[in-house]
Coordinates of N, CA and C in Angstrom, one line a residue:
M1 N 0.8 -1.2 0.0 CA 0.0 0.0 0.0 C 0.9 1.3 0.0
W2 N 2.0 1.2 0.7 CA 2.9 2.4 0.8 C 4.1 2.2 0.0
E3 N 4.1 1.3 -1.0 CA 5.3 1.1 -1.9 C 5.7 2.4 -2.5
C4 N 4.8 3.2 -3.0 CA 5.1 4.4 -3.7 C 5.7 5.4 -2.7
A5 N 5.2 5.4 -1.5 CA 5.7 6.3 -0.4 C 7.2 5.8 -0.1
R6 N 7.5 4.5 -0.1 CA 8.8 4.1 0.2 C 9.8 4.5 -0.9
Q7 N 9.3 4.5 -2.1 CA 10.2 4.9 -3.2 C 10.4 6.4 -3.2
Q8 N 9.4 7.1 -2.7 CA 9.6 8.6 -2.7 C 9.3 9.1 -1.3
P9 N 10.3 9.1 -0.4 CA 10.1 9.5 1.0 C 9.5 10.9 1.2
E10 N 9.8 11.8 0.3 CA 9.3 13.1 0.4 C 7.8 13.1 0.3
L11 N 7.2 12.2 -0.4 CA 5.8 12.2 -0.5 C 5.2 11.7 0.8
E12 N 5.9 10.7 1.4 CA 5.4 10.2 2.7 C 5.5 11.3 3.7
D13 N 6.5 12.1 3.7 CA 6.6 13.2 4.6 C 5.5 14.2 4.5
M14 N 5.2 14.5 3.2 CA 4.1 15.4 2.9 C 2.8 14.8 3.4
A15 N 2.5 13.6 3.2 CA 1.3 12.9 3.6 C 1.2 12.9 5.1
R16 N 2.4 12.7 5.8 CA 2.4 12.7 7.2 C 2.1 14.1 7.8
Q17 N 2.6 15.1 7.1 CA 2.3 16.5 7.6 C 0.9 16.8 7.4
E18 N 0.3 16.4 6.3 CA -1.1 16.6 6.0 C -2.0 15.9 7.1
L19 N -1.6 14.7 7.4 CA -2.3 13.9 8.4 C -2.2 14.6 9.8
E20 N -1.0 15.0 10.1 CA -0.8 15.7 11.4 C -1.7 17.0 11.4
R21 N -1.7 17.7 10.3 CA -2.5 18.9 10.2 C -4.0 18.6 10.4
C22 N -4.4 17.5 9.8 CA -5.8 17.1 9.8 C -6.2 16.8 11.3
L23 N -5.3 16.0 11.9 CA -5.5 15.6 13.3 C -5.5 16.8 14.2
R24 N -4.7 17.8 13.9 CA -4.6 19.0 14.7 C -5.9 19.8 14.6
W25 N -6.6 19.8 13.4 CA -7.8 20.6 13.3 C -9.0 19.8 13.7
R26 N -8.9 18.4 13.5 CA -10.1 17.6 13.8 C -9.7 16.6 14.9
P27 N -10.3 16.5 16.0 CA -10.1 15.6 17.1 C -10.1 14.1 16.6
S28 N -9.2 13.3 17.0 CA -9.2 11.9 16.5 C -10.5 11.2 17.0
S29 N -11.1 11.7 18.0 CA -12.3 11.1 18.5 C -13.4 11.1 17.4
S30 N -13.4 12.1 16.6 CA -14.5 12.3 15.6 C -14.1 11.4 14.4
H31 N -12.8 11.0 14.3 CA -12.4 10.2 13.1 C -11.6 9.0 13.7
P32 N -12.3 7.9 14.0 CA -11.7 6.8 14.6 C -10.7 6.1 13.7
R33 N -10.8 6.4 12.4 CA -9.9 5.7 11.4 C -8.5 6.3 11.4
T34 N -8.4 7.5 11.9 CA -7.1 8.2 11.8 C -5.9 7.5 12.4
H35 N -6.2 6.8 13.6 CA -5.1 6.1 14.2 C -4.6 4.9 13.4
L36 N -5.5 4.4 12.6 CA -5.1 3.3 11.7 C -4.1 3.7 10.6
L37 N -4.3 4.9 10.1 CA -3.4 5.5 9.1 C -2.0 5.7 9.7
R38 N -2.0 6.1 11.0 CA -0.7 6.4 11.6 C 0.1 5.2 11.8
G39 N -0.5 4.0 12.0 CA 0.2 2.8 12.2 C 0.5 2.6 13.7
P40 N 1.2 1.5 14.0 CA 1.5 1.1 15.4 C 2.2 2.2 16.2
S41 N 3.0 3.0 15.4 CA 3.8 4.1 16.1 C 2.9 5.2 16.4

């Protein structure tokens, strides 16, 4: 699923920043799926 992200780390960083920004504006409680995107870490 993240093969493209592995090949292009900068895209993964951008996606991570977007996710962090989304989590910052929207409480994770309202989006129970967000923790799945973040992974075990």
